[in-house]
Every structure is written in structure tokens, then in C-alpha cells.
Amino acid sequence: RGRGWLRTLLIGLGLFVATTIVMLLTRNPNLYPTVILIGNFLVPVVFVTFLYDHQHISSLPLATVATSFCIGGILGVLGASVLESLALPIAGNPTHGLSLSGALAVGLIEEGCKIAAVAFLARRMPHTSPMDGLLLGGAVGMGFAALESTGYAFTTFLLSHGSVGASLAATVIRGLFAPFGHGVWTGIL
């Protein structure tokens, strides 16, 4: 009880390592999407599982949290992609860097889109505690993080001319930093 997140982490980590090893040993490119999806969704799913395991003062059902993770993450990524391409055309080109003001604009756009997704999803939900907002925000933020990290892994793969190692490195690095980013900020907001 309260340790579902740990079980999810250990099982997911085992599956990520096993799938990566099998992909590398067999040189089977069909396993690449599986490795990248497991790797990029592992930490966000564990983070939301941790929040759900410790949501003693919230009455949100698991289905609502899972729906928020999936739909909210997709809505956030879509909204941010459209707004970033309109506000900062260079943001759509991964080979160019962003200025400090551009990076701040991207952050504000992403946070705004995630909060809009939370508001959209929560518009007809009965709210019984502040924990409901934290849980929904964390789920939407981590859904966004999982999808965005998957995109970064794919972009790294393309820009490195098919380097699986570079893509895996991007996946691991983004996974290590994921608990300190999108989920926390959207949950707080």
C-alpha cells in the first residue's frame, strides 16, 4: 500500500533494460520505438503513480487521472506546438538554439497550454480538495513531459543520422530530470 510507484518503477526499469539489451543484441530496429516509449513514459508514469498513491485527501478515481495524463498531455503538446510555431518560428527548427527571451516564451507557452488543458479537463469535475488540482496538474504535466521527451528522442535520432545511442542518452537524461519539470510546475499552478 502506497508503494505502487516503486513497483511500477522497478518493473518499468526492468522492461526498459531488457528491451534495450534485446534490441542491441539482435539489432532489431523494430524494437526501437518500444525502447523509446518505455524509456520516455517510465518516469512520468511513476511520478503520477506516486502522486496517486499518496492522494489521501483526494477522491479522484484512477480513470480520471489516467485520462488527464493522456488527453491533457496531448492537448498541451498540440497547443504548445501551434503557439510556439506562431510566436517563435525558430523554435520549430531543432538545429537552431533559442535566445533567453525565446526560451522564456516557450516556457510560458508550455505552462499556459498545460494549465488550459487542466482547466478544460476539470471543468465538469467536482472538486473536493486542493489535492485534486495537484493530482490533475501533475498528471497533465507528466503526460506532456512523456510526449515531449519522446519527440526529443526521435529528433535526436534523426539529427544524429540514426544514432540509437544518442537517442537513448536523450531519453535517460530527460527521464532523470523529468520529476523536477513539467509535472511539478503544472501541479503547483
PDB file of C-alpha atoms in Angstrom:
ATOM      1  CA  ARG A   1       0.000   0.000   0.000  1.00  0.00           C
ATOM      2  CA  GLY A   2       1.414   3.344  -1.050  1.00  0.00           C
ATOM      3  CA  ARG A   3       4.253   1.615  -2.886  1.00  0.00           C
ATOM      4  CA  GLY A   4       2.641   1.097  -6.278  1.00  0.00           C
ATOM      5  CA  TRP A   5       5.021   3.702  -7.642  1.00  0.00           C
ATOM      6  CA  LEU A   6       8.050   1.659  -6.547  1.00  0.00           C
ATOM      7  CA  ARG A   7       6.688  -1.493  -8.139  1.00  0.00           C
ATOM      8  CA  THR A   8       5.917   0.449 -11.324  1.00  0.00           C
ATOM      9  CA  LEU A   9       9.454   1.881 -11.343  1.00  0.00           C
ATOM     10  CA  LEU A  10      11.161  -1.482 -10.847  1.00  0.00           C
ATOM     11  CA  ILE A  11       9.039  -3.306 -13.426  1.00  0.00           C
ATOM     12  CA  GLY A  12       9.393  -0.460 -15.930  1.00  0.00           C
ATOM     13  CA  LEU A  13      13.139  -0.212 -15.386  1.00  0.00           C
ATOM     14  CA  GLY A  14      13.479  -3.971 -15.869  1.00  0.00           C
ATOM     15  CA  LEU A  15      11.456  -3.835 -19.079  1.00  0.00           C
ATOM     16  CA  PHE A  16      13.446  -0.838 -20.358  1.00  0.00           C
ATOM     17  CA  VAL A  17      16.792  -2.536 -19.702  1.00  0.00           C
ATOM     18  CA  ALA A  18      15.646  -5.904 -21.091  1.00  0.00           C
ATOM     19  CA  THR A  19      14.151  -4.374 -24.229  1.00  0.00           C
ATOM     20  CA  THR A  20      17.243  -2.228 -24.799  1.00  0.00           C
ATOM     21  CA  ILE A  21      19.565  -5.218 -24.432  1.00  0.00           C
ATOM     22  CA  VAL A  22      17.475  -7.378 -26.760  1.00  0.00           C
ATOM     23  CA  MET A  23      17.310  -4.543 -29.323  1.00  0.00           C
ATOM     24  CA  LEU A  24      21.089  -4.072 -29.233  1.00  0.00           C
ATOM     25  CA  LEU A  25      21.932  -7.793 -29.289  1.00  0.00           C
ATOM     26  CA  THR A  26      19.516  -8.685 -32.085  1.00  0.00           C
ATOM     27  CA  ARG A  27      19.967  -5.387 -33.953  1.00  0.00           C
ATOM     28  CA  ASN A  28      16.215  -5.431 -34.461  1.00  0.00           C
ATOM     29  CA  PRO A  29      15.158  -1.874 -35.383  1.00  0.00           C
ATOM     30  CA  ASN A  30      11.510  -2.770 -34.745  1.00  0.00           C
ATOM     31  CA  LEU A  31      12.246  -2.636 -31.019  1.00  0.00           C
ATOM     32  CA  TYR A  32      13.477   0.974 -31.156  1.00  0.00           C
ATOM     33  CA  PRO A  33      10.008   2.546 -30.735  1.00  0.00           C
ATOM     34  CA  THR A  34       9.278   0.205 -27.817  1.00  0.00           C
ATOM     35  CA  VAL A  35      12.531   1.125 -26.068  1.00  0.00           C
ATOM     36  CA  ILE A  36      11.980   4.845 -26.583  1.00  0.00           C
ATOM     37  CA  LEU A  37       8.328   4.742 -25.462  1.00  0.00           C
ATOM     38  CA  ILE A  38       9.111   2.722 -22.329  1.00  0.00           C
ATOM     39  CA  GLY A  39      12.055   4.991 -21.546  1.00  0.00           C
ATOM     40  CA  ASN A  40      10.170   8.245 -22.020  1.00  0.00           C
ATOM     41  CA  PHE A  41       6.952   7.213 -20.299  1.00  0.00           C
ATOM     42  CA  LEU A  42       8.556   5.419 -17.336  1.00  0.00           C
ATOM     43  CA  VAL A  43       9.387   8.364 -15.071  1.00  0.00           C
ATOM     44  CA  PRO A  44       6.205  10.339 -15.857  1.00  0.00           C
ATOM     45  CA  VAL A  45       4.025   7.294 -15.138  1.00  0.00           C
ATOM     46  CA  VAL A  46       5.951   6.556 -11.924  1.00  0.00           C
ATOM     47  CA  PHE A  47       5.619  10.208 -10.852  1.00  0.00           C
ATOM     48  CA  VAL A  48       1.842  10.195 -11.355  1.00  0.00           C
ATOM     49  CA  THR A  49       1.593   6.785  -9.662  1.00  0.00           C
ATOM     50  CA  PHE A  50       3.458   8.240  -6.673  1.00  0.00           C
ATOM     51  CA  LEU A  51       1.044  11.192  -6.501  1.00  0.00           C
ATOM     52  CA  TYR A  52      -1.932   8.859  -6.807  1.00  0.00           C
ATOM     53  CA  ASP A  53      -0.562   6.514  -4.121  1.00  0.00           C
ATOM     54  CA  HIS A  54      -0.314   9.492  -1.740  1.00  0.00           C
ATOM     55  CA  GLN A  55      -3.567  11.245  -2.585  1.00  0.00           C
ATOM     56  CA  HIS A  56      -5.201  10.572   0.775  1.00  0.00           C
ATOM     57  CA  ILE A  57      -7.310  13.727   0.674  1.00  0.00           C
ATOM     58  CA  SER A  58      -8.427  13.435  -2.948  1.00  0.00           C
ATOM     59  CA  SER A  59     -11.293  11.381  -4.261  1.00  0.00           C
ATOM     60  CA  LEU A  60     -10.282  11.347  -7.940  1.00  0.00           C
ATOM     61  CA  PRO A  61     -10.600   7.896  -9.473  1.00  0.00           C
ATOM     62  CA  LEU A  62      -7.670   6.313 -11.303  1.00  0.00           C
ATOM     63  CA  ALA A  63      -9.535   6.558 -14.629  1.00  0.00           C
ATOM     64  CA  THR A  64      -9.746  10.358 -14.272  1.00  0.00           C
ATOM     65  CA  VAL A  65      -6.038  10.635 -13.501  1.00  0.00           C
ATOM     66  CA  ALA A  66      -5.103   8.364 -16.431  1.00  0.00           C
ATOM     67  CA  THR A  67      -7.386  10.294 -18.790  1.00  0.00           C
ATOM     68  CA  SER A  68      -5.806  13.555 -17.643  1.00  0.00           C
ATOM     69  CA  PHE A  69      -2.335  12.134 -18.284  1.00  0.00           C
ATOM     70  CA  CYS A  70      -3.213  11.046 -21.832  1.00  0.00           C
ATOM     71  CA  ILE A  71      -5.646  13.684 -23.090  1.00  0.00           C
ATOM     72  CA  GLY A  72      -4.155  16.572 -21.129  1.00  0.00           C
ATOM     73  CA  GLY A  73      -0.651  15.695 -22.288  1.00  0.00           C
ATOM     74  CA  ILE A  74      -1.759  15.533 -25.921  1.00  0.00           C
ATOM     75  CA  LEU A  75      -3.729  18.788 -25.702  1.00  0.00           C
ATOM     76  CA  GLY A  76      -0.778  20.519 -24.049  1.00  0.00           C
ATOM     77  CA  VAL A  77       1.728  19.322 -26.671  1.00  0.00           C
ATOM     78  CA  LEU A  78      -0.583  20.265 -29.544  1.00  0.00           C
ATOM     79  CA  GLY A  79      -1.342  23.706 -28.130  1.00  0.00           C
ATOM     80  CA  ALA A  80       2.300  24.447 -27.365  1.00  0.00           C
ATOM     81  CA  SER A  81       3.401  23.287 -30.811  1.00  0.00           C
ATOM     82  CA  VAL A  82       0.933  25.558 -32.575  1.00  0.00           C
ATOM     83  CA  LEU A  83       1.573  28.589 -30.372  1.00  0.00           C
ATOM     84  CA  GLU A  84       5.361  28.181 -30.393  1.00  0.00           C
ATOM     85  CA  SER A  85       5.442  27.938 -34.183  1.00  0.00           C
ATOM     86  CA  LEU A  86       3.388  31.144 -34.425  1.00  0.00           C
ATOM     87  CA  ALA A  87       5.284  33.086 -31.761  1.00  0.00           C
ATOM     88  CA  LEU A  88       8.781  31.734 -32.373  1.00  0.00           C
ATOM     89  CA  PRO A  89       9.263  30.245 -35.838  1.00  0.00           C
ATOM     90  CA  ILE A  90      12.840  29.271 -34.941  1.00  0.00           C
ATOM     91  CA  ALA A  91      11.533  27.004 -32.140  1.00  0.00           C
ATOM     92  CA  GLY A  92      10.248  24.635 -34.810  1.00  0.00           C
ATOM     93  CA  ASN A  93      13.781  24.159 -36.138  1.00  0.00           C
ATOM     94  CA  PRO A  94      15.717  21.947 -33.680  1.00  0.00           C
ATOM     95  CA  THR A  95      19.104  22.753 -35.261  1.00  0.00           C
ATOM     96  CA  HIS A  96      18.943  26.373 -34.037  1.00  0.00           C
ATOM     97  CA  GLY A  97      19.155  27.472 -30.439  1.00  0.00           C
ATOM     98  CA  LEU A  98      16.800  29.828 -28.648  1.00  0.00           C
ATOM     99  CA  SER A  99      17.628  33.148 -27.113  1.00  0.00           C
ATOM    100  CA  LEU A 100      16.922  33.643 -23.414  1.00  0.00           C
ATOM    101  CA  SER A 101      13.733  35.562 -24.210  1.00  0.00           C
ATOM    102  CA  GLY A 102      12.727  32.833 -26.664  1.00  0.00           C
ATOM    103  CA  ALA A 103      13.284  30.144 -24.057  1.00  0.00           C
ATOM    104  CA  LEU A 104      11.206  32.096 -21.526  1.00  0.00           C
ATOM    105  CA  ALA A 105       8.446  32.480 -24.114  1.00  0.00           C
ATOM    106  CA  VAL A 106       8.489  28.725 -24.760  1.00  0.00           C
ATOM    107  CA  GLY A 107       8.207  28.077 -21.011  1.00  0.00           C
ATOM    108  CA  LEU A 108       5.266  30.446 -20.647  1.00  0.00           C
ATOM    109  CA  ILE A 109       3.531  28.980 -23.693  1.00  0.00           C
ATOM    110  CA  GLU A 110       4.002  25.408 -22.464  1.00  0.00           C
ATOM    111  CA  GLU A 111       2.802  26.192 -18.943  1.00  0.00           C
ATOM    112  CA  GLY A 112      -0.158  28.115 -20.325  1.00  0.00           C
ATOM    113  CA  CYS A 113      -1.161  25.241 -22.589  1.00  0.00           C
ATOM    114  CA  LYS A 114      -0.863  22.682 -19.797  1.00  0.00           C
ATOM    115  CA  ILE A 115      -2.953  24.808 -17.428  1.00  0.00           C
ATOM    116  CA  ALA A 116      -5.541  25.328 -20.168  1.00  0.00           C
ATOM    117  CA  ALA A 117      -5.666  21.529 -20.587  1.00  0.00           C
ATOM    118  CA  VAL A 118      -6.162  21.079 -16.814  1.00  0.00           C
ATOM    119  CA  ALA A 119      -8.946  23.697 -16.799  1.00  0.00           C
ATOM    120  CA  PHE A 120     -10.595  22.043 -19.804  1.00  0.00           C
ATOM    121  CA  LEU A 121     -10.473  18.585 -18.233  1.00  0.00           C
ATOM    122  CA  ALA A 122     -11.579  19.778 -14.784  1.00  0.00           C
ATOM    123  CA  ARG A 123     -14.454  21.990 -15.962  1.00  0.00           C
ATOM    124  CA  ARG A 124     -17.155  19.463 -15.059  1.00  0.00           C
ATOM    125  CA  MET A 125     -15.410  17.620 -12.239  1.00  0.00           C
ATOM    126  CA  PRO A 126     -16.498  18.068  -8.673  1.00  0.00           C
ATOM    127  CA  HIS A 127     -13.545  19.459  -6.711  1.00  0.00           C
ATOM    128  CA  THR A 128     -13.270  18.370  -3.119  1.00  0.00           C
ATOM    129  CA  SER A 129      -9.733  19.377  -2.202  1.00  0.00           C
ATOM    130  CA  PRO A 130      -6.623  21.217  -3.391  1.00  0.00           C
ATOM    131  CA  MET A 131      -5.032  17.780  -3.830  1.00  0.00           C
ATOM    132  CA  ASP A 132      -7.396  17.225  -6.797  1.00  0.00           C
ATOM    133  CA  GLY A 133      -5.763  20.135  -8.621  1.00  0.00           C
ATOM    134  CA  LEU A 134      -2.260  18.965  -7.727  1.00  0.00           C
ATOM    135  CA  LEU A 135      -3.047  15.464  -8.960  1.00  0.00           C
ATOM    136  CA  LEU A 136      -4.657  16.658 -12.208  1.00  0.00           C
ATOM    137  CA  GLY A 137      -1.883  19.171 -12.844  1.00  0.00           C
ATOM    138  CA  GLY A 138       0.790  16.571 -12.172  1.00  0.00           C
ATOM    139  CA  ALA A 139      -0.914  14.084 -14.494  1.00  0.00           C
ATOM    140  CA  VAL A 140      -1.294  16.595 -17.342  1.00  0.00           C
ATOM    141  CA  GLY A 141       2.259  17.884 -16.859  1.00  0.00           C
ATOM    142  CA  MET A 142       3.756  14.423 -16.892  1.00  0.00           C
ATOM    143  CA  GLY A 143       1.682  13.368 -19.906  1.00  0.00           C
ATOM    144  CA  PHE A 144       3.141  16.422 -21.637  1.00  0.00           C
ATOM    145  CA  ALA A 145       6.657  15.501 -20.446  1.00  0.00           C
ATOM    146  CA  ALA A 146       6.377  11.919 -21.732  1.00  0.00           C
ATOM    147  CA  LEU A 147       5.227  13.019 -25.168  1.00  0.00           C
ATOM    148  CA  GLU A 148       7.720  15.878 -25.413  1.00  0.00           C
ATOM    149  CA  SER A 149      10.616  13.617 -24.362  1.00  0.00           C
ATOM    150  CA  THR A 150       9.587  11.039 -26.955  1.00  0.00           C
ATOM    151  CA  GLY A 151       9.705  13.801 -29.556  1.00  0.00           C
ATOM    152  CA  TYR A 152      13.152  14.900 -28.383  1.00  0.00           C
ATOM    153  CA  ALA A 153      14.417  11.299 -28.566  1.00  0.00           C
ATOM    154  CA  PHE A 154      13.111  10.986 -32.123  1.00  0.00           C
ATOM    155  CA  THR A 155      14.580  14.358 -33.150  1.00  0.00           C
ATOM    156  CA  THR A 156      17.933  13.349 -31.622  1.00  0.00           C
ATOM    157  CA  PHE A 157      17.766  10.096 -33.587  1.00  0.00           C
ATOM    158  CA  LEU A 158      17.168  11.990 -36.839  1.00  0.00           C
ATOM    159  CA  LEU A 159      19.750  14.736 -36.235  1.00  0.00           C
ATOM    160  CA  SER A 160      22.400  12.180 -35.245  1.00  0.00           C
ATOM    161  CA  HIS A 161      21.818  10.303 -38.512  1.00  0.00           C
ATOM    162  CA  GLY A 162      20.286   7.290 -36.798  1.00  0.00           C
ATOM    163  CA  SER A 163      22.379   7.024 -33.643  1.00  0.00           C
ATOM    164  CA  VAL A 164      20.393   4.855 -31.245  1.00  0.00           C
ATOM    165  CA  GLY A 165      22.923   5.640 -28.503  1.00  0.00           C
ATOM    166  CA  ALA A 166      22.341   9.391 -28.793  1.00  0.00           C
ATOM    167  CA  SER A 167      18.595   8.857 -28.696  1.00  0.00           C
ATOM    168  CA  LEU A 168      18.869   6.606 -25.641  1.00  0.00           C
ATOM    169  CA  ALA A 169      21.093   9.176 -23.921  1.00  0.00           C
ATOM    170  CA  ALA A 170      18.475  11.882 -24.542  1.00  0.00           C
ATOM    171  CA  THR A 171      15.813   9.556 -23.132  1.00  0.00           C
ATOM    172  CA  VAL A 172      17.781   8.776 -19.967  1.00  0.00           C
ATOM    173  CA  ILE A 173      18.808  12.390 -19.328  1.00  0.00           C
ATOM    174  CA  ARG A 174      15.269  13.707 -19.806  1.00  0.00           C
ATOM    175  CA  GLY A 175      13.957  10.895 -17.593  1.00  0.00           C
ATOM    176  CA  LEU A 176      16.337  11.823 -14.784  1.00  0.00           C
ATOM    177  CA  PHE A 177      15.212  15.467 -14.889  1.00  0.00           C
ATOM    178  CA  ALA A 178      11.506  14.786 -15.511  1.00  0.00           C
ATOM    179  CA  PRO A 179      10.463  14.803 -11.823  1.00  0.00           C
ATOM    180  CA  PHE A 180      11.694  18.381 -11.492  1.00  0.00           C
ATOM    181  CA  GLY A 181       9.911  19.842 -14.516  1.00  0.00           C
ATOM    182  CA  HIS A 182       6.543  19.727 -16.179  1.00  0.00           C
ATOM    183  CA  GLY A 183       4.638  17.668 -13.599  1.00  0.00           C
ATOM    184  CA  VAL A 184       5.747  19.726 -10.612  1.00  0.00           C
ATOM    185  CA  TRP A 185       5.146  23.108 -12.239  1.00  0.00           C
ATOM    186  CA  THR A 186       1.748  22.217 -13.634  1.00  0.00           C
ATOM    187  CA  GLY A 187       0.730  20.641 -10.326  1.00  0.00           C
ATOM    188  CA  ILE A 188       1.755  23.784  -8.444  1.00  0.00           C
ATOM    189  CA  LEU A 189      -0.087  26.029 -10.900  1.00  0.00           C
TER     190      LEU A 189
END
